[in-house]
GROMACS .gro file of C-alpha atoms in nm:
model
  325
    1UNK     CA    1  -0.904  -1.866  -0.619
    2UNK     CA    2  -0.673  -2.069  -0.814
    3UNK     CA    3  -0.284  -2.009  -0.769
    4UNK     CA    4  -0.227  -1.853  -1.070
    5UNK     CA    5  -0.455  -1.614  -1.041
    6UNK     CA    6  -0.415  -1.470  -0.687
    7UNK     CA    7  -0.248  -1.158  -0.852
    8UNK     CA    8  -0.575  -1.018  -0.960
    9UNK     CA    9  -0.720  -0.842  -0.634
   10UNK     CA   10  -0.381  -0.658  -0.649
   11UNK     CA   11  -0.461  -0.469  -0.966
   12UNK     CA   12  -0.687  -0.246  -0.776
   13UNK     CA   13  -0.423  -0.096  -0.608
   14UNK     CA   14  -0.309   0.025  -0.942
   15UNK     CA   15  -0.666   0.186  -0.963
   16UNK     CA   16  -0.492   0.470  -0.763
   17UNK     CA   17  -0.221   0.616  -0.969
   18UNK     CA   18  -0.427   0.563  -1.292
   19UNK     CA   19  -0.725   0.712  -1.130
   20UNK     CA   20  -0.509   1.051  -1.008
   21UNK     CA   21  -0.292   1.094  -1.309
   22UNK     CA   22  -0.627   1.096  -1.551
   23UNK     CA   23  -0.782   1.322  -1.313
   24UNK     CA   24  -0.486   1.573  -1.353
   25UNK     CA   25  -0.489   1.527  -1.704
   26UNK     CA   26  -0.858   1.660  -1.685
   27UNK     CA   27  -0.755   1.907  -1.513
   28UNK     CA   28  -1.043   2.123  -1.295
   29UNK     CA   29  -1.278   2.010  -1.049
   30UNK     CA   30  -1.146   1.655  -1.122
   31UNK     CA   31  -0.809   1.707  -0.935
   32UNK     CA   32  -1.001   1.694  -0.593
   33UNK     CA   33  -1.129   1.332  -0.716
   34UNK     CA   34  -0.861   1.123  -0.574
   35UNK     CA   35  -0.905   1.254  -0.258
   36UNK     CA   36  -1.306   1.203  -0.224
   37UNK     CA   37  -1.246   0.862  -0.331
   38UNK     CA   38  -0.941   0.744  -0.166
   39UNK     CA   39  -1.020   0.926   0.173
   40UNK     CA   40  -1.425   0.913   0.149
   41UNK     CA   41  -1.506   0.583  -0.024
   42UNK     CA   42  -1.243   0.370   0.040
   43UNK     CA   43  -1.286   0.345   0.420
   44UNK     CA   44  -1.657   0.239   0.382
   45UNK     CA   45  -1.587  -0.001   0.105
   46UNK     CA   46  -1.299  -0.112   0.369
   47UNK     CA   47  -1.561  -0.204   0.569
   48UNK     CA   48  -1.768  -0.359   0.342
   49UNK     CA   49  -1.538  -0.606   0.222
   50UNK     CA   50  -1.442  -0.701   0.587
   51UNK     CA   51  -1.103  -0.921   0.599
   52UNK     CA   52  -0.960  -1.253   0.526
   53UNK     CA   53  -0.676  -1.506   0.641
   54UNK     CA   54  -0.616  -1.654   0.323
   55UNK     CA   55  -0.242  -1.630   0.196
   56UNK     CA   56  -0.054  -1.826  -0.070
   57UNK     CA   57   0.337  -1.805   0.082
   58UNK     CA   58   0.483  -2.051  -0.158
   59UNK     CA   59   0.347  -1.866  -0.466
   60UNK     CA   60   0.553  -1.791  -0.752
   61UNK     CA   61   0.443  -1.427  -0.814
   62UNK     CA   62   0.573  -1.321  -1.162
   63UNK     CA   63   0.246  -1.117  -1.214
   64UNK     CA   64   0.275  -0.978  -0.868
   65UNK     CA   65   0.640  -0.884  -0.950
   66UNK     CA   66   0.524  -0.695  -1.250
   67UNK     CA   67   0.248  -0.534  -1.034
   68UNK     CA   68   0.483  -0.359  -0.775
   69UNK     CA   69   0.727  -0.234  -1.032
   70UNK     CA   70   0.451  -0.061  -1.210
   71UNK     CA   71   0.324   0.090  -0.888
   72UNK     CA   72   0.677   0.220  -0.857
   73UNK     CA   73   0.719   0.346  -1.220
   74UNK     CA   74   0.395   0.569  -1.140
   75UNK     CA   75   0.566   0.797  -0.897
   76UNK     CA   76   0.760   0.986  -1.146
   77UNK     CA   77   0.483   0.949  -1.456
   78UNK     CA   78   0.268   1.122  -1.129
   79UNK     CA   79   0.523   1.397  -1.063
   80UNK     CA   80   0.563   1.511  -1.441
   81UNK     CA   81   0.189   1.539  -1.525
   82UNK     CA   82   0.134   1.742  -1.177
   83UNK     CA   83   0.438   1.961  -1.336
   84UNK     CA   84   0.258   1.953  -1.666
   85UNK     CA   85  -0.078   2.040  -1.505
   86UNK     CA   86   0.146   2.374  -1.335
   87UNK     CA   87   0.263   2.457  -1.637
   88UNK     CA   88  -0.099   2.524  -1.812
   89UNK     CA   89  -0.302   2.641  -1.487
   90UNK     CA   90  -0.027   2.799  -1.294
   91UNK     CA   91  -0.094   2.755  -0.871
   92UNK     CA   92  -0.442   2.780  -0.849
   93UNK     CA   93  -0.668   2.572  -0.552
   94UNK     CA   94  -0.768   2.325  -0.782
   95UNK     CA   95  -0.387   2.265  -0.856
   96UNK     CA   96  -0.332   2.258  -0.483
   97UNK     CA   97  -0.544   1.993  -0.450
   98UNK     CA   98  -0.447   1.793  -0.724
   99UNK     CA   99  -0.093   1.802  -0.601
  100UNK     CA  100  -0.232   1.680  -0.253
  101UNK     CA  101  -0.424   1.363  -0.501
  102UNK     CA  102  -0.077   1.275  -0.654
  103UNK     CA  103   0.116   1.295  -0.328
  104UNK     CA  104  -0.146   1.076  -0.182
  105UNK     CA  105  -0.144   0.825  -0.465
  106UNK     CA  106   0.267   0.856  -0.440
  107UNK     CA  107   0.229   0.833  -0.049
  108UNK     CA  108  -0.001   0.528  -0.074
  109UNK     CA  109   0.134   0.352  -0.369
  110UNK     CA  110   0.450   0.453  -0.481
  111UNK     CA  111   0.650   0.378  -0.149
  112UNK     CA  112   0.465   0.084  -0.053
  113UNK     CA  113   0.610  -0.019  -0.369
  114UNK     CA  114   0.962   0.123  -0.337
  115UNK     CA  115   0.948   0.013   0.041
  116UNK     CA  116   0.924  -0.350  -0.128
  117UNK     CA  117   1.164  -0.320  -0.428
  118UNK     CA  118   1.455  -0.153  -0.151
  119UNK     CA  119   1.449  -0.498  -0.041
  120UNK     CA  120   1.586  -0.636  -0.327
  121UNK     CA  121   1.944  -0.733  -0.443
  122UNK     CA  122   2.130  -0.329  -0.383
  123UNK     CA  123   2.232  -0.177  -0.778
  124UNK     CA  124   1.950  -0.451  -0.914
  125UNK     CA  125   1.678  -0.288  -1.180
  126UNK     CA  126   1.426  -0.301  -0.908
  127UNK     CA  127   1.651  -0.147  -0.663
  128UNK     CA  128   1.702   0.139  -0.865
  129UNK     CA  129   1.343   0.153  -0.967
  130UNK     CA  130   1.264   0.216  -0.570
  131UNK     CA  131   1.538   0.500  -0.588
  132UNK     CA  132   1.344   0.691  -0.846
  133UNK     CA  133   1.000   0.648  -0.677
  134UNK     CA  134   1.175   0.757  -0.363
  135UNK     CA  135   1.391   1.035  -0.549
  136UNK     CA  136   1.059   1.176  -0.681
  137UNK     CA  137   0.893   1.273  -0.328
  138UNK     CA  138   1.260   1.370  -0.154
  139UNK     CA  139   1.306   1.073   0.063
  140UNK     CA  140   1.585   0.892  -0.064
  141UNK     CA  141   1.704   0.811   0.214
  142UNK     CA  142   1.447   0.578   0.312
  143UNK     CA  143   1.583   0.254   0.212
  144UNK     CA  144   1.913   0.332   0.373
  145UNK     CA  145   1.756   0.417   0.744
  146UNK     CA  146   1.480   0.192   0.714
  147UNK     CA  147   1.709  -0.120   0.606
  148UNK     CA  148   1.984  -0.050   0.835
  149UNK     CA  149   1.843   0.097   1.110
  150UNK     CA  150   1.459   0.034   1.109
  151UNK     CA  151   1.484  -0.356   1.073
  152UNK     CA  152   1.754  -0.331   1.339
  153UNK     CA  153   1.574  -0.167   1.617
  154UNK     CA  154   1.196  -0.214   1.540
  155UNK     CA  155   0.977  -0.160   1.817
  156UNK     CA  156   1.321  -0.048   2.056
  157UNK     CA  157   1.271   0.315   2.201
  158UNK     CA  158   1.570   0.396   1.978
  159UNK     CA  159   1.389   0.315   1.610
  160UNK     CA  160   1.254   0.681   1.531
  161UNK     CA  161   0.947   0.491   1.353
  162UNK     CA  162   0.825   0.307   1.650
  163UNK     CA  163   0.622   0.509   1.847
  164UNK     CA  164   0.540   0.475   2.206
  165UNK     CA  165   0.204   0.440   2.413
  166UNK     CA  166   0.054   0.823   2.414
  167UNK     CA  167   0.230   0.973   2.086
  168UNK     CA  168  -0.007   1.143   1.838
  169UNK     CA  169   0.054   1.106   1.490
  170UNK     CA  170   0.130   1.472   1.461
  171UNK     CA  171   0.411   1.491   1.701
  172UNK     CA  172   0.588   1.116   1.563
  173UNK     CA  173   0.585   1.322   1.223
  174UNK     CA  174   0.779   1.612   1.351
  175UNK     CA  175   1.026   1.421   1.592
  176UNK     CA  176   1.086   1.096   1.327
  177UNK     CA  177   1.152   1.253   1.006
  178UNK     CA  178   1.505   1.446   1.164
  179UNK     CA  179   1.565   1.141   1.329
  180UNK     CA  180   1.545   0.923   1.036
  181UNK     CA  181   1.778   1.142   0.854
  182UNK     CA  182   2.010   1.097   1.149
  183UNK     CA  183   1.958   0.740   1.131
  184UNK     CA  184   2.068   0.691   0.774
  185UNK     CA  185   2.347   0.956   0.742
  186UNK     CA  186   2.492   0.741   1.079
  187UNK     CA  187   2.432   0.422   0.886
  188UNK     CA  188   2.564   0.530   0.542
  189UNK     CA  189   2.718   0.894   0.553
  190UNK     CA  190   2.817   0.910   0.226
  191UNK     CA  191   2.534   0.738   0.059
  192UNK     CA  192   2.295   0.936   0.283
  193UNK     CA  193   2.503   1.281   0.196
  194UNK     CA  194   2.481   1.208  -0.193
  195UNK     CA  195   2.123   1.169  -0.162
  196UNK     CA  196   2.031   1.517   0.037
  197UNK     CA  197   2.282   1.675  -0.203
  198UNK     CA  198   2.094   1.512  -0.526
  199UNK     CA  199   1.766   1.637  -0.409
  200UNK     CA  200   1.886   2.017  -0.344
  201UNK     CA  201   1.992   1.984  -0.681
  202UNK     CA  202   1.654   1.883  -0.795
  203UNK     CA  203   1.464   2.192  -0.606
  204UNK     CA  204   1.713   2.452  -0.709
  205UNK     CA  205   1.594   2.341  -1.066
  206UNK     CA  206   1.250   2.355  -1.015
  207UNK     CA  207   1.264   2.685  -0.801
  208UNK     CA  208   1.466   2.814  -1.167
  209UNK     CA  209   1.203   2.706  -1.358
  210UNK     CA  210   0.925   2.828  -1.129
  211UNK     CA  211   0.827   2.903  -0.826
  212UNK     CA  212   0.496   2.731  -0.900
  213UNK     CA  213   0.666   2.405  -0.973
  214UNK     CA  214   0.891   2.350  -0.685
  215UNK     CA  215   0.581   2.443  -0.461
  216UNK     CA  216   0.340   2.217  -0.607
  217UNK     CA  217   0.634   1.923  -0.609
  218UNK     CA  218   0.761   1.984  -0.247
  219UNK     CA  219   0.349   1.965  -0.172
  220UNK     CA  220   0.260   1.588  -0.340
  221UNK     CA  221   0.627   1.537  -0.107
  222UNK     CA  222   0.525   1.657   0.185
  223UNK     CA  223   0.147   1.474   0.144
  224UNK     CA  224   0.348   1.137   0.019
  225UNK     CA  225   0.592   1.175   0.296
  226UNK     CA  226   0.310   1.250   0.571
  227UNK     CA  227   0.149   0.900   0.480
  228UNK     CA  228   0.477   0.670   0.508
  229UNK     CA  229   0.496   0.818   0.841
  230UNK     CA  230   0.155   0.760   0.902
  231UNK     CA  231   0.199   0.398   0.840
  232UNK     CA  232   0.528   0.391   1.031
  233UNK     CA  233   0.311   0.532   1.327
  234UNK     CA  234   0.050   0.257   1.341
  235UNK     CA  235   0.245  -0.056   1.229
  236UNK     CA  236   0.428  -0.057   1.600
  237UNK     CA  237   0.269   0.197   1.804
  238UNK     CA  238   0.299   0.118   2.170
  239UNK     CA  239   0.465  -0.243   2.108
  240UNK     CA  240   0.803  -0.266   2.256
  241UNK     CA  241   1.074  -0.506   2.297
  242UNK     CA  242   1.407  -0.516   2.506
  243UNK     CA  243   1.709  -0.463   2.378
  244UNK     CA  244   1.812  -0.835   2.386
  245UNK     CA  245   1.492  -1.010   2.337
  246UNK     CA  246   1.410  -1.138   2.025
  247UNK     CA  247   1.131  -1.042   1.779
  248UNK     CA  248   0.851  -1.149   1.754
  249UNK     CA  249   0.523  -1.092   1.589
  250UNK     CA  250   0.357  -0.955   1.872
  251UNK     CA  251   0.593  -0.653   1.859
  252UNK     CA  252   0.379  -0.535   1.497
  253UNK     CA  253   0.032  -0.445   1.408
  254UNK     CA  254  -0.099  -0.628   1.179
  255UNK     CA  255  -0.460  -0.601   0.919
  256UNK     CA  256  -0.620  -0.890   0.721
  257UNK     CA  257  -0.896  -0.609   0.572
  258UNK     CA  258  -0.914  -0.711   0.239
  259UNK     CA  259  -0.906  -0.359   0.061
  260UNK     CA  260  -0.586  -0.278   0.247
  261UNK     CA  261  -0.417  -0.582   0.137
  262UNK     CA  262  -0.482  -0.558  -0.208
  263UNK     CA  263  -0.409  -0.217  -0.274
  264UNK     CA  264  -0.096  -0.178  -0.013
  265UNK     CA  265   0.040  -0.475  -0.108
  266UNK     CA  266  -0.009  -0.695   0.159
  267UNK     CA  267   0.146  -0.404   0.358
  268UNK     CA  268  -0.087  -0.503   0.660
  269UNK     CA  269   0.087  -0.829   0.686
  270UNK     CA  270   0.360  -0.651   0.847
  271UNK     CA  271   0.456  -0.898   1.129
  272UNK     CA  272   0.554  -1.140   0.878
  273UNK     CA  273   0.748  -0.884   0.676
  274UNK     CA  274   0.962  -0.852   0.955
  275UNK     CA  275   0.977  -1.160   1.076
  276UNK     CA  276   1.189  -1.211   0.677
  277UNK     CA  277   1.264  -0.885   0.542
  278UNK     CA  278   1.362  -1.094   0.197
  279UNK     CA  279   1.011  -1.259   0.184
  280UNK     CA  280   0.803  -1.127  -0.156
  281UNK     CA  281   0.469  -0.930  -0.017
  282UNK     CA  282   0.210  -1.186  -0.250
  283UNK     CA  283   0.431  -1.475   0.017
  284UNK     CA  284   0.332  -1.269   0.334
  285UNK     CA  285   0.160  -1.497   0.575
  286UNK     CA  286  -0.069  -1.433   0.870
  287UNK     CA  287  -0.015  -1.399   1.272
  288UNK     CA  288  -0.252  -1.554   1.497
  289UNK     CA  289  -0.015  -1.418   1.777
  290UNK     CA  290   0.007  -1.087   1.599
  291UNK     CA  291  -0.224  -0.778   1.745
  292UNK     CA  292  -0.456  -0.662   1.557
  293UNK     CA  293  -0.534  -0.318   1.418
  294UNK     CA  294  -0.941  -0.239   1.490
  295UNK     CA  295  -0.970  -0.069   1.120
  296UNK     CA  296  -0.756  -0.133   0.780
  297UNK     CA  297  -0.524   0.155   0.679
  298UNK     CA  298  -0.831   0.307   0.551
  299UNK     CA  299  -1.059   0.370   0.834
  300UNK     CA  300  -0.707   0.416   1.084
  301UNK     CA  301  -0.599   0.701   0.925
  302UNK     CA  302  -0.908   0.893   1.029
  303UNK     CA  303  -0.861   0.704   1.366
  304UNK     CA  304  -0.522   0.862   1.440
  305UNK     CA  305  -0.637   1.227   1.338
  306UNK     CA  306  -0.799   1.188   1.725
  307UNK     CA  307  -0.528   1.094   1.972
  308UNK     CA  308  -0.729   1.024   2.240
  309UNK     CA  309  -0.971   0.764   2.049
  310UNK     CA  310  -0.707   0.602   1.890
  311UNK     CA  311  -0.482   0.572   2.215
  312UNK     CA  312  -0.806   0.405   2.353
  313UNK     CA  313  -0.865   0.172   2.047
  314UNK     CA  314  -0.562   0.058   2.038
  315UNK     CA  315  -0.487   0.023   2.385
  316UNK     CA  316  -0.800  -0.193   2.363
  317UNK     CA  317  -0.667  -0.423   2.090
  318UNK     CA  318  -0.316  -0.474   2.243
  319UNK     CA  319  -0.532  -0.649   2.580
  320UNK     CA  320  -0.697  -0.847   2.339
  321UNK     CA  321  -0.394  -0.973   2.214
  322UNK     CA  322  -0.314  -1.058   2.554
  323UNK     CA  323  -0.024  -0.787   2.547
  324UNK     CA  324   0.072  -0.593   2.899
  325UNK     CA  325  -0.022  -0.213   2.836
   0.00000   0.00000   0.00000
């Protein structure tokens, strides 16, 4: 594929918040949708498309640019036609689930995106663009523990999102969200304390307009929330690294499944995202070094819903990579 075009594959991650928001605007049956398709279809077609090397890291990436903003401007758009969709139907099941579609679409595509933009240049456009995706499923702190702390420590026993050898997915959810507020109000207390303090704001609004609203908002949140951490859990599970030895790319997971990169924005590429925090995702490069996840992001979240599998799997793909276990 020529240069110029090597944005395109990336527009099907947009597929995901267009898909959700028209099925909420439908309204019915169609709110349960996303997650047939996102949760049933997409790990087979994961499969099917199988995985690929090819990167372009000296690519200019204006389209790309444009890509991951939109992704980010979806969150919110998401959030106020869930609202929208309460306000007509009230709390029903079919609501329910369509709040569990747009947290999974805000989960899987908004902060990938504001992960990426809370790279950028602090107080930039796109920097406050990721602090409205991130505002609009309560985890503003993010970029303030992950940047300070996160790209510190990764793969250390102190990181809260590097988990070890034997943690399930369901206990690094409860034990690294706390910890990650720690992390950020220690980093930044009063940037951190702001943040908490805007969000209470937020719910004690919705809970006066409705009790309906603030539950259906703090569920797409919790669903959103529950997939960063998911991807936290994989993308260093069981690699660790001494406190003064330097990183490497053996001490991240890494994917080259094709429908992972394109809609996650090269997300999968994660050793070389931390090997230069500042590198633009369309410029991530591959790790011949790097481990190697069995599945994409896809098929591994079904993986990690079954400890013991997973811990084998894995286990089995860190020897391959010639890693002591």
């Amino acid at each position: 594929m020529s240069d110029r075009w090597t944005w395109v594959p990336h527009l099907w991650g947009l597929l995901t918040p267009v898909i959700t928001a028209g099925c909420l605007v439908a309204g019915g049956p169609y709110m349960a949708l996303p997650l047939v398709l996102f949760l049933g279809v997409y790990p087979f077609i994961e499969l099917m498309l199988g995985q690929s090397s090819d990167t372009e890291p000296l690519q200019e990436g204006r389209a790309h640019d444009i890509i991951v903003h939109l992704h980010a401007v979806f969150v919110p758009i998401m959030v106020a036609v869930l609202l929208w969709r309460v306000s007509l139907d009230g709390l029903t099941l079919m609501v329910g689930l369509g709040a569990a579609s747009a947290g999974l679409t805000n989960g899987a595509s908004g902060i990938v995106a504001a992960h990426e933009l809370g790279h950028r240049r602090p107080r930039s456009k796109s920097w406050w663009t990721a602090r409205l995706s991130l505002f609009s499923v309560l985890y503003l702190h993010f970029t303030t523990e992950h940047n300070h702390t996160h790209h510190r420590h990764w793969a250390r026993d102190v990181d809260p999102t590097s988990s070890p050898w034997g943690r399930s997915v369901y206990y690094h959810v409860l034990q690294t969200i706390p910890r990650q507020v720690r992390g950020a109000f220690n980093a930044r207390p009063a940037d951190t304390k702001r943040a908490l303090s805007v969000e209470a704001l937020f719910l004690v609004a919705l809970a006066v307009a409705g009790l309906p609203y603030l539950v259906a908002y703090l569920a797409q949140a919790a669903v959103a929330i529950y997939l960063l951490e998911f991807v936290n859990y994989l993308q260093h599970h069981g690699l660790r690294r001494g406190d003064d030895e330097r990183p490497n790319a053996t001490h991240a997971w890494e994917s080259r499944h094709r429908l992972s990169r394109w809609t996650l924005m090269e997300l999968p590429l994660h050793p070389s995202h931390h090997l230069k925090a500042s590198t633009p995702y369309q410029r991530l490069d591959v790790h011949d070094e790097a481990p190697q996840l069995p599945f994409g992001y896809y098929g591994m979240f079904w993986l990690a819903l079954v400890p013991p599998l997973f811990g084998r799997l894995m286990r089995r793909q860190a020897k391959a990579a010639g890693l002591a276990v």
